[in-house]
Short mmCIF file of N, CA and C in Angstrom, two decimals:
data_model
loop_
_atom_site.label_atom_id
_atom_site.label_comp_id
_atom_site.label_asym_id
_atom_site.label_seq_id
_atom_site.Cartn_x
_atom_site.Cartn_y
_atom_site.Cartn_z
N UNK A 1 278.15 -65.68 117.82
CA UNK A 1 278.31 -66.75 116.85
C UNK A 1 279.48 -67.64 117.29
N UNK A 2 279.32 -68.92 117.08
CA UNK A 2 280.35 -69.88 117.47
C UNK A 2 281.51 -69.86 116.48
N UNK A 3 282.66 -70.34 116.97
CA UNK A 3 283.84 -70.38 116.11
C UNK A 3 283.95 -71.68 115.33
N UNK A 4 283.50 -72.79 115.92
CA UNK A 4 283.61 -74.11 115.29
C UNK A 4 282.24 -74.76 115.20
N UNK A 5 282.14 -75.74 114.33
CA UNK A 5 280.91 -76.51 114.19
C UNK A 5 280.03 -75.95 113.08
N UNK A 6 278.84 -76.59 112.93
CA UNK A 6 277.90 -76.13 111.90
C UNK A 6 277.41 -74.71 112.21
N UNK A 7 277.16 -73.93 111.17
CA UNK A 7 276.69 -72.54 111.29
C UNK A 7 277.59 -71.72 112.20
N UNK A 8 278.88 -71.81 111.95
CA UNK A 8 279.87 -71.09 112.74
C UNK A 8 280.73 -70.24 111.81
N UNK A 9 281.68 -69.55 112.40
CA UNK A 9 282.61 -68.76 111.60
C UNK A 9 283.45 -69.67 110.71
N UNK A 10 283.79 -70.86 111.20
CA UNK A 10 284.56 -71.81 110.39
C UNK A 10 283.79 -72.22 109.14
N UNK A 11 282.48 -72.45 109.27
CA UNK A 11 281.69 -72.83 108.10
C UNK A 11 281.53 -71.64 107.15
N UNK A 12 281.47 -70.43 107.69
CA UNK A 12 281.43 -69.24 106.83
C UNK A 12 282.73 -69.08 106.06
N UNK A 13 283.86 -69.30 106.73
CA UNK A 13 285.16 -69.22 106.06
C UNK A 13 285.31 -70.33 105.02
N UNK A 14 284.76 -71.50 105.30
CA UNK A 14 284.81 -72.59 104.32
C UNK A 14 284.05 -72.20 103.06
N UNK A 15 282.93 -71.51 103.22
CA UNK A 15 282.17 -71.04 102.06
C UNK A 15 282.98 -70.01 101.27
N UNK A 16 283.65 -69.10 101.97
CA UNK A 16 284.50 -68.12 101.29
C UNK A 16 285.64 -68.81 100.55
N UNK A 17 286.21 -69.84 101.14
CA UNK A 17 287.28 -70.60 100.48
C UNK A 17 286.75 -71.32 99.25
N UNK A 18 285.50 -71.78 99.29
CA UNK A 18 284.89 -72.40 98.12
C UNK A 18 284.83 -71.41 96.96
N UNK A 19 284.44 -70.16 97.26
CA UNK A 19 284.36 -69.14 96.22
C UNK A 19 285.75 -68.89 95.62
N UNK A 20 286.77 -68.77 96.46
CA UNK A 20 288.13 -68.54 95.97
C UNK A 20 288.61 -69.74 95.16
N UNK A 21 288.29 -70.94 95.62
CA UNK A 21 288.71 -72.17 94.94
C UNK A 21 288.17 -72.20 93.50
N UNK A 22 286.88 -71.94 93.34
CA UNK A 22 286.30 -71.97 92.00
C UNK A 22 286.71 -70.75 91.19
N UNK A 23 287.02 -69.64 91.86
CA UNK A 23 287.58 -68.48 91.15
C UNK A 23 288.94 -68.79 90.57
N UNK A 24 289.76 -69.55 91.31
CA UNK A 24 291.06 -69.96 90.78
C UNK A 24 290.91 -70.85 89.55
N UNK A 25 289.92 -71.75 89.58
CA UNK A 25 289.65 -72.56 88.39
C UNK A 25 289.33 -71.65 87.20
N UNK A 26 288.52 -70.63 87.43
CA UNK A 26 288.15 -69.71 86.36
C UNK A 26 289.39 -68.99 85.82
N UNK A 27 290.26 -68.54 86.70
CA UNK A 27 291.48 -67.87 86.26
C UNK A 27 292.39 -68.80 85.46
N UNK A 28 292.49 -70.06 85.88
CA UNK A 28 293.33 -71.02 85.15
C UNK A 28 292.77 -71.25 83.74
N UNK A 29 291.45 -71.43 83.64
CA UNK A 29 290.86 -71.61 82.32
C UNK A 29 290.99 -70.34 81.48
N UNK A 30 290.91 -69.17 82.13
CA UNK A 30 291.12 -67.90 81.42
C UNK A 30 292.54 -67.78 80.89
N UNK A 31 293.52 -68.21 81.70
CA UNK A 31 294.91 -68.17 81.24
C UNK A 31 295.12 -69.14 80.08
N UNK A 32 294.48 -70.31 80.14
CA UNK A 32 294.59 -71.27 79.04
C UNK A 32 293.97 -70.69 77.76
N UNK A 33 292.84 -70.01 77.90
CA UNK A 33 292.21 -69.37 76.74
C UNK A 33 293.09 -68.26 76.21
N UNK A 34 293.74 -67.52 77.09
CA UNK A 34 294.64 -66.44 76.66
C UNK A 34 295.83 -67.00 75.90
N UNK A 35 296.36 -68.15 76.33
CA UNK A 35 297.48 -68.78 75.60
C UNK A 35 297.03 -69.13 74.19
N UNK A 36 295.85 -69.69 74.07
CA UNK A 36 295.33 -70.05 72.75
C UNK A 36 295.16 -68.81 71.89
N UNK A 37 294.63 -67.74 72.48
CA UNK A 37 294.44 -66.49 71.73
C UNK A 37 295.78 -65.88 71.31
N UNK A 38 296.74 -65.87 72.21
CA UNK A 38 298.05 -65.28 71.91
C UNK A 38 298.73 -66.05 70.77
N UNK A 39 298.62 -67.36 70.81
CA UNK A 39 299.26 -68.16 69.76
C UNK A 39 298.48 -68.12 68.45
N UNK A 40 297.16 -67.88 68.53
CA UNK A 40 296.34 -67.83 67.32
C UNK A 40 296.47 -66.51 66.58
N UNK A 41 296.57 -65.43 67.34
CA UNK A 41 296.62 -64.09 66.74
C UNK A 41 297.86 -63.37 67.27
N UNK A 42 299.06 -63.71 66.77
CA UNK A 42 300.28 -63.11 67.31
C UNK A 42 300.40 -61.60 67.07
N UNK A 43 299.80 -61.09 65.99
CA UNK A 43 299.88 -59.64 65.73
C UNK A 43 299.12 -58.87 66.81
N UNK A 44 297.98 -59.38 67.22
CA UNK A 44 297.21 -58.73 68.28
C UNK A 44 297.99 -58.77 69.59
N UNK A 45 298.67 -59.88 69.85
CA UNK A 45 299.48 -60.00 71.06
C UNK A 45 300.60 -58.98 71.07
N UNK A 46 301.25 -58.77 69.93
CA UNK A 46 302.32 -57.78 69.85
C UNK A 46 301.77 -56.37 70.07
N UNK A 47 300.58 -56.10 69.57
CA UNK A 47 299.97 -54.78 69.76
C UNK A 47 299.62 -54.54 71.23
N UNK A 48 299.14 -55.56 71.91
CA UNK A 48 298.83 -55.43 73.34
C UNK A 48 300.09 -55.11 74.13
N UNK A 49 301.19 -55.80 73.84
CA UNK A 49 302.45 -55.54 74.53
C UNK A 49 302.94 -54.13 74.24
N UNK A 50 302.81 -53.66 72.99
CA UNK A 50 303.24 -52.32 72.63
C UNK A 50 302.44 -51.27 73.40
N UNK A 51 301.14 -51.48 73.53
CA UNK A 51 300.29 -50.51 74.24
C UNK A 51 300.50 -50.54 75.75
N UNK A 52 300.91 -51.68 76.28
CA UNK A 52 301.14 -51.77 77.73
C UNK A 52 302.42 -51.05 78.12
N UNK A 53 303.34 -50.84 77.17
CA UNK A 53 304.58 -50.11 77.41
C UNK A 53 305.35 -50.67 78.60
N UNK A 54 305.63 -51.99 78.56
CA UNK A 54 306.36 -52.62 79.66
C UNK A 54 307.87 -52.60 79.46
N UNK A 55 308.31 -52.07 78.35
CA UNK A 55 309.75 -51.93 78.13
C UNK A 55 310.43 -53.19 77.62
N UNK A 56 309.66 -54.17 77.18
CA UNK A 56 310.24 -55.40 76.65
C UNK A 56 309.48 -55.77 75.38
N UNK A 57 310.19 -56.31 74.44
CA UNK A 57 309.58 -56.75 73.20
C UNK A 57 309.30 -58.24 73.33
N UNK A 58 308.07 -58.58 73.61
CA UNK A 58 307.71 -59.98 73.83
C UNK A 58 307.00 -60.54 72.61
N UNK A 59 307.51 -61.66 72.13
CA UNK A 59 306.85 -62.33 71.02
C UNK A 59 305.64 -63.10 71.56
N UNK A 60 304.85 -63.62 70.65
CA UNK A 60 303.67 -64.38 71.05
C UNK A 60 304.09 -65.63 71.84
N UNK A 61 305.18 -66.26 71.42
CA UNK A 61 305.67 -67.44 72.15
C UNK A 61 306.10 -67.10 73.57
N UNK A 62 306.78 -65.95 73.72
CA UNK A 62 307.20 -65.51 75.06
C UNK A 62 305.99 -65.22 75.94
N UNK A 63 304.99 -64.58 75.36
CA UNK A 63 303.77 -64.30 76.12
C UNK A 63 303.09 -65.60 76.54
N UNK A 64 303.08 -66.56 75.64
CA UNK A 64 302.46 -67.84 75.95
C UNK A 64 303.19 -68.54 77.09
N UNK A 65 304.53 -68.49 77.06
CA UNK A 65 305.32 -69.10 78.13
C UNK A 65 305.00 -68.44 79.46
N UNK A 66 304.91 -67.12 79.46
CA UNK A 66 304.61 -66.41 80.69
C UNK A 66 303.20 -66.72 81.20
N UNK A 67 302.25 -66.83 80.30
CA UNK A 67 300.88 -67.18 80.70
C UNK A 67 300.82 -68.61 81.24
N UNK A 68 301.58 -69.50 80.65
CA UNK A 68 301.61 -70.89 81.14
C UNK A 68 302.23 -70.93 82.53
N UNK A 69 303.30 -70.17 82.74
CA UNK A 69 303.90 -70.11 84.08
C UNK A 69 302.92 -69.54 85.09
N UNK A 70 302.15 -68.54 84.68
CA UNK A 70 301.12 -67.97 85.54
C UNK A 70 300.07 -69.01 85.89
N UNK A 71 299.64 -69.79 84.90
CA UNK A 71 298.64 -70.84 85.14
C UNK A 71 299.18 -71.92 86.05
N UNK A 72 300.47 -72.25 85.91
CA UNK A 72 301.08 -73.26 86.78
C UNK A 72 301.10 -72.77 88.23
N UNK A 73 301.46 -71.49 88.42
CA UNK A 73 301.45 -70.97 89.79
C UNK A 73 300.04 -70.92 90.35
N UNK A 74 299.06 -70.58 89.52
CA UNK A 74 297.67 -70.63 89.98
C UNK A 74 297.25 -72.05 90.35
N UNK A 75 297.77 -73.03 89.62
CA UNK A 75 297.50 -74.43 89.96
C UNK A 75 298.05 -74.78 91.34
N UNK A 76 299.21 -74.24 91.68
CA UNK A 76 299.77 -74.46 93.01
C UNK A 76 298.88 -73.85 94.09
N UNK A 77 298.42 -72.63 93.83
CA UNK A 77 297.51 -72.00 94.80
C UNK A 77 296.17 -72.73 94.87
N UNK A 78 295.76 -73.32 93.76
CA UNK A 78 294.53 -74.12 93.76
C UNK A 78 294.68 -75.33 94.69
N UNK A 79 295.84 -75.97 94.67
CA UNK A 79 296.07 -77.11 95.57
C UNK A 79 296.08 -76.65 97.03
N UNK A 80 296.70 -75.49 97.30
CA UNK A 80 296.69 -74.96 98.66
C UNK A 80 295.25 -74.71 99.11
N UNK A 81 294.44 -74.14 98.23
CA UNK A 81 293.02 -73.90 98.56
C UNK A 81 292.28 -75.21 98.79
N UNK A 82 292.60 -76.22 98.02
CA UNK A 82 291.92 -77.52 98.18
C UNK A 82 292.19 -78.08 99.57
N UNK A 83 293.46 -78.06 100.00
CA UNK A 83 293.79 -78.59 101.33
C UNK A 83 293.22 -77.71 102.44
N UNK A 84 293.23 -76.40 102.22
CA UNK A 84 292.67 -75.49 103.23
C UNK A 84 291.17 -75.70 103.35
N UNK A 85 290.48 -75.91 102.25
CA UNK A 85 289.04 -76.20 102.30
C UNK A 85 288.77 -77.48 103.09
N UNK A 86 289.62 -78.48 102.88
CA UNK A 86 289.43 -79.74 103.61
C UNK A 86 289.63 -79.54 105.11
N UNK A 87 290.59 -78.71 105.49
CA UNK A 87 290.80 -78.42 106.91
C UNK A 87 289.59 -77.70 107.48
N UNK A 88 289.09 -76.70 106.77
CA UNK A 88 287.94 -75.96 107.27
C UNK A 88 286.67 -76.79 107.25
N UNK A 89 286.60 -77.78 106.38
CA UNK A 89 285.45 -78.70 106.39
C UNK A 89 285.42 -79.47 107.72
N UNK A 90 286.60 -79.93 108.16
CA UNK A 90 286.63 -80.64 109.45
C UNK A 90 286.35 -79.69 110.61
N UNK A 91 286.81 -78.45 110.50
CA UNK A 91 286.52 -77.48 111.56
C UNK A 91 285.03 -77.15 111.60
N UNK A 92 284.40 -77.04 110.44
CA UNK A 92 282.96 -76.76 110.40
C UNK A 92 282.15 -77.93 110.94
N UNK A 93 282.69 -79.14 110.83
CA UNK A 93 282.01 -80.31 111.38
C UNK A 93 282.26 -80.44 112.87
N UNK A 94 283.17 -79.63 113.41
CA UNK A 94 283.47 -79.66 114.84
C UNK A 94 284.62 -80.58 115.22
N UNK A 95 285.26 -81.19 114.24
CA UNK A 95 286.38 -82.10 114.50
C UNK A 95 287.69 -81.34 114.29
N UNK A 96 288.14 -80.66 115.34
CA UNK A 96 289.30 -79.77 115.22
C UNK A 96 290.57 -80.54 114.92
N UNK A 97 290.85 -81.56 115.70
CA UNK A 97 292.12 -82.28 115.57
C UNK A 97 291.96 -83.56 114.76
N UNK A 98 291.40 -83.40 113.59
CA UNK A 98 291.27 -84.54 112.68
C UNK A 98 292.68 -84.97 112.26
N UNK A 99 292.97 -86.28 112.28
CA UNK A 99 294.34 -86.73 111.97
C UNK A 99 294.83 -86.33 110.57
N UNK A 100 293.94 -86.20 109.62
CA UNK A 100 294.35 -85.84 108.26
C UNK A 100 294.79 -84.38 108.15
N UNK A 101 294.40 -83.54 109.11
CA UNK A 101 294.76 -82.13 109.04
C UNK A 101 296.27 -81.91 109.16
N UNK A 102 296.95 -82.81 109.85
CA UNK A 102 298.40 -82.69 109.96
C UNK A 102 299.05 -82.85 108.59
N UNK A 103 298.63 -83.85 107.85
CA UNK A 103 299.16 -84.08 106.51
C UNK A 103 298.79 -82.92 105.58
N UNK A 104 297.57 -82.44 105.72
CA UNK A 104 297.13 -81.33 104.89
C UNK A 104 297.96 -80.07 105.16
N UNK A 105 298.21 -79.77 106.42
CA UNK A 105 299.01 -78.60 106.76
C UNK A 105 300.45 -78.74 106.27
N UNK A 106 301.01 -79.92 106.39
CA UNK A 106 302.37 -80.13 105.86
C UNK A 106 302.38 -79.96 104.34
N UNK A 107 301.35 -80.45 103.68
CA UNK A 107 301.27 -80.30 102.22
C UNK A 107 301.15 -78.83 101.84
N UNK A 108 300.38 -78.07 102.61
CA UNK A 108 300.25 -76.64 102.36
C UNK A 108 301.61 -75.97 102.53
N UNK A 109 302.35 -76.33 103.58
CA UNK A 109 303.68 -75.75 103.79
C UNK A 109 304.63 -76.05 102.65
N UNK A 110 304.64 -77.29 102.20
CA UNK A 110 305.52 -77.67 101.08
C UNK A 110 305.10 -76.93 99.81
N UNK A 111 303.79 -76.85 99.57
CA UNK A 111 303.30 -76.17 98.36
C UNK A 111 303.64 -74.69 98.39
N UNK A 112 303.49 -74.03 99.54
CA UNK A 112 303.82 -72.62 99.62
C UNK A 112 305.31 -72.39 99.41
N UNK A 113 306.15 -73.27 99.96
CA UNK A 113 307.59 -73.16 99.75
C UNK A 113 307.93 -73.37 98.27
N UNK A 114 307.29 -74.36 97.65
CA UNK A 114 307.53 -74.62 96.22
C UNK A 114 307.07 -73.44 95.37
N UNK A 115 305.94 -72.83 95.72
CA UNK A 115 305.46 -71.67 94.98
C UNK A 115 306.43 -70.49 95.10
N UNK A 116 307.01 -70.32 96.27
CA UNK A 116 307.98 -69.23 96.45
C UNK A 116 309.24 -69.49 95.62
N UNK A 117 309.73 -70.70 95.62
CA UNK A 117 310.91 -71.04 94.81
C UNK A 117 310.58 -70.89 93.32
N UNK A 118 309.37 -71.32 92.93
CA UNK A 118 308.93 -71.16 91.54
C UNK A 118 308.89 -69.68 91.17
N UNK A 119 308.44 -68.83 92.11
CA UNK A 119 308.42 -67.40 91.87
C UNK A 119 309.80 -66.82 91.65
N UNK A 120 310.79 -67.29 92.45
CA UNK A 120 312.17 -66.84 92.25
C UNK A 120 312.65 -67.24 90.85
N UNK A 121 312.38 -68.49 90.47
CA UNK A 121 312.82 -68.97 89.15
C UNK A 121 312.13 -68.20 88.03
N UNK A 122 310.84 -67.96 88.17
CA UNK A 122 310.09 -67.25 87.13
C UNK A 122 310.60 -65.81 86.98
N UNK A 123 310.92 -65.16 88.10
CA UNK A 123 311.45 -63.80 88.04
C UNK A 123 312.83 -63.80 87.37
N UNK A 124 313.65 -64.80 87.69
CA UNK A 124 314.97 -64.88 87.07
C UNK A 124 314.87 -65.10 85.57
N UNK A 125 313.97 -65.99 85.16
CA UNK A 125 313.78 -66.25 83.73
C UNK A 125 313.22 -65.01 83.04
N UNK A 126 312.23 -64.37 83.66
CA UNK A 126 311.62 -63.19 83.03
C UNK A 126 312.62 -62.05 82.89
N UNK A 127 313.48 -61.86 83.88
CA UNK A 127 314.46 -60.77 83.76
C UNK A 127 315.64 -61.18 82.88
N UNK A 128 316.02 -62.44 82.90
CA UNK A 128 317.17 -62.89 82.10
C UNK A 128 316.86 -63.06 80.63
N UNK A 129 315.75 -63.74 80.33
CA UNK A 129 315.44 -64.05 78.94
C UNK A 129 314.56 -63.00 78.27
N UNK A 130 313.61 -62.43 79.03
CA UNK A 130 312.65 -61.50 78.44
C UNK A 130 312.97 -60.04 78.76
N UNK A 131 314.02 -59.81 79.56
CA UNK A 131 314.48 -58.46 79.92
C UNK A 131 313.38 -57.62 80.56
N UNK A 132 312.63 -58.22 81.45
CA UNK A 132 311.58 -57.51 82.18
C UNK A 132 312.15 -57.12 83.53
N UNK A 133 312.02 -55.87 83.88
CA UNK A 133 312.53 -55.36 85.15
C UNK A 133 311.43 -55.43 86.21
N UNK A 134 311.81 -55.86 87.41
CA UNK A 134 310.88 -55.94 88.53
C UNK A 134 311.29 -54.94 89.61
N UNK A 135 310.33 -54.55 90.40
CA UNK A 135 310.61 -53.63 91.50
C UNK A 135 311.41 -54.36 92.57
N UNK A 136 312.38 -53.70 93.18
CA UNK A 136 313.23 -54.38 94.18
C UNK A 136 312.56 -54.59 95.53
N UNK A 137 311.31 -54.16 95.70
CA UNK A 137 310.64 -54.28 96.99
C UNK A 137 310.24 -55.73 97.30
N UNK A 138 310.51 -56.64 96.39
CA UNK A 138 310.10 -58.03 96.52
C UNK A 138 310.67 -58.70 97.77
N UNK A 139 311.80 -58.23 98.29
CA UNK A 139 312.45 -58.88 99.43
C UNK A 139 311.59 -58.96 100.67
N UNK A 140 310.81 -57.92 100.98
CA UNK A 140 309.96 -57.94 102.16
C UNK A 140 308.88 -59.00 102.02
N UNK A 141 308.32 -59.14 100.83
CA UNK A 141 307.31 -60.17 100.59
C UNK A 141 307.90 -61.55 100.80
N UNK A 142 309.13 -61.74 100.38
CA UNK A 142 309.78 -63.05 100.51
C UNK A 142 309.96 -63.43 101.98
N UNK A 143 310.37 -62.48 102.81
CA UNK A 143 310.53 -62.77 104.24
C UNK A 143 309.19 -63.16 104.85
N UNK A 144 308.14 -62.44 104.48
CA UNK A 144 306.81 -62.74 104.99
C UNK A 144 306.36 -64.13 104.55
N UNK A 145 306.62 -64.48 103.31
CA UNK A 145 306.21 -65.78 102.79
C UNK A 145 306.94 -66.91 103.49
N UNK A 146 308.25 -66.77 103.68
CA UNK A 146 309.00 -67.83 104.36
C UNK A 146 308.57 -67.95 105.81
N UNK A 147 308.22 -66.84 106.44
CA UNK A 147 307.70 -66.89 107.81
C UNK A 147 306.38 -67.65 107.83
N UNK A 148 305.52 -67.40 106.84
CA UNK A 148 304.25 -68.12 106.73
C UNK A 148 304.47 -69.62 106.57
N UNK A 149 305.44 -70.00 105.76
CA UNK A 149 305.75 -71.42 105.57
C UNK A 149 306.13 -72.06 106.90
N UNK A 150 306.98 -71.39 107.67
CA UNK A 150 307.38 -71.92 108.97
C UNK A 150 306.20 -72.01 109.93
N UNK A 151 305.33 -71.01 109.93
CA UNK A 151 304.15 -71.03 110.80
C UNK A 151 303.24 -72.20 110.44
N UNK A 152 303.08 -72.48 109.17
CA UNK A 152 302.23 -73.60 108.74
C UNK A 152 302.82 -74.93 109.22
N UNK A 153 304.13 -75.08 109.14
CA UNK A 153 304.75 -76.31 109.63
C UNK A 153 304.61 -76.44 111.15
N UNK A 154 304.72 -75.34 111.87
CA UNK A 154 304.51 -75.39 113.33
C UNK A 154 303.07 -75.76 113.63
N UNK A 155 302.11 -75.19 112.90
CA UNK A 155 300.71 -75.54 113.10
C UNK A 155 300.46 -77.02 112.80
N UNK A 156 301.15 -77.55 111.82
CA UNK A 156 301.01 -78.98 111.52
C UNK A 156 301.42 -79.81 112.73
N UNK A 157 302.50 -79.43 113.39
CA UNK A 157 302.94 -80.17 114.57
C UNK A 157 301.96 -79.99 115.73
N UNK A 158 301.37 -78.81 115.85
CA UNK A 158 300.36 -78.59 116.90
C UNK A 158 299.15 -79.49 116.65
N UNK A 159 298.71 -79.56 115.41
CA UNK A 159 297.58 -80.42 115.08
C UNK A 159 297.93 -81.89 115.29
N UNK A 160 299.17 -82.26 114.99
CA UNK A 160 299.60 -83.65 115.21
C UNK A 160 299.54 -83.98 116.70
N UNK A 161 300.04 -83.08 117.54
CA UNK A 161 300.02 -83.31 118.98
C UNK A 161 298.59 -83.32 119.51
N UNK A 162 297.73 -82.43 119.00
CA UNK A 162 296.33 -82.42 119.41
C UNK A 162 295.62 -83.71 119.03
N UNK A 163 295.89 -84.23 117.85
CA UNK A 163 295.29 -85.49 117.42
C UNK A 163 295.78 -86.64 118.30
N UNK A 164 297.07 -86.61 118.66
CA UNK A 164 297.61 -87.66 119.53
C UNK A 164 296.95 -87.60 120.91
N UNK A 165 296.81 -86.42 121.48
CA UNK A 165 296.17 -86.28 122.79
C UNK A 165 294.70 -86.69 122.74
N UNK A 166 294.02 -86.36 121.66
CA UNK A 166 292.63 -86.75 121.51
C UNK A 166 292.50 -88.26 121.40
N UNK A 167 293.41 -88.89 120.69
CA UNK A 167 293.41 -90.36 120.54
C UNK A 167 293.67 -91.02 121.90
N UNK A 168 294.60 -90.44 122.66
CA UNK A 168 294.86 -90.96 124.00
C UNK A 168 293.67 -90.81 124.92
N UNK A 169 293.00 -89.69 124.82
CA UNK A 169 291.81 -89.46 125.66
C UNK A 169 290.69 -90.42 125.31
N UNK A 170 290.58 -90.76 124.04
CA UNK A 170 289.55 -91.71 123.62
C UNK A 170 289.83 -93.12 124.15
N UNK A 171 291.11 -93.44 124.36
CA UNK A 171 291.46 -94.77 124.85
C UNK A 171 291.21 -94.93 126.35
N UNK A 172 291.17 -93.81 127.07
CA UNK A 172 291.01 -93.93 128.55
C UNK A 172 289.58 -93.91 128.97
#
C-alpha cells in the first residue's frame, strides 16, 4: 500500500482523524449537556460527587466550572484535529509540501502549547480553589508534551523549506 495519494495510508489516517474530530464534537456537546444537568439538578450532582469519593466537596457551580473548563480544552483539541485533518487531506491528495501546511503546523504547535499552559492553570485552580489532589506523575507527561510542541515547530520549518524548494523547482 502506498503512503501518499488517494487510497493510501495517508487517506486512511485522514478517515481516522475524521472519526476523532466528530467524536470530539460529541464530547463537547455532552459536556454542555452535563453542565445544564448539573445546574438544573444540583442535589443529584452532589450525590454523584459523594459516591465518587474524590475527597472534595464540590457544589453544582464548581462542577459546572470544571465541566466548562473540560469543554474548553476539548475545543482546543478540536482545533488541533481540524488543522491535522487539513494536512492529511493534502497528503491524501498527493500534495506533500502544500504551502498552507506550514501555517497549519505552526497553529498546531501554538495550540498544543496553549493547551498545556491551560492544563497547568486548570490544575492550579482545581487544587487551590476546589482542594482536589492530583498525582505527582504529571511531570513526565509535561516533558513529553513540550517535546511534541518543539517537534511540531521543527516540522513546520521542514514543510516551509520543502514548499520553497518545490516552488523553485516549478520555476525552472
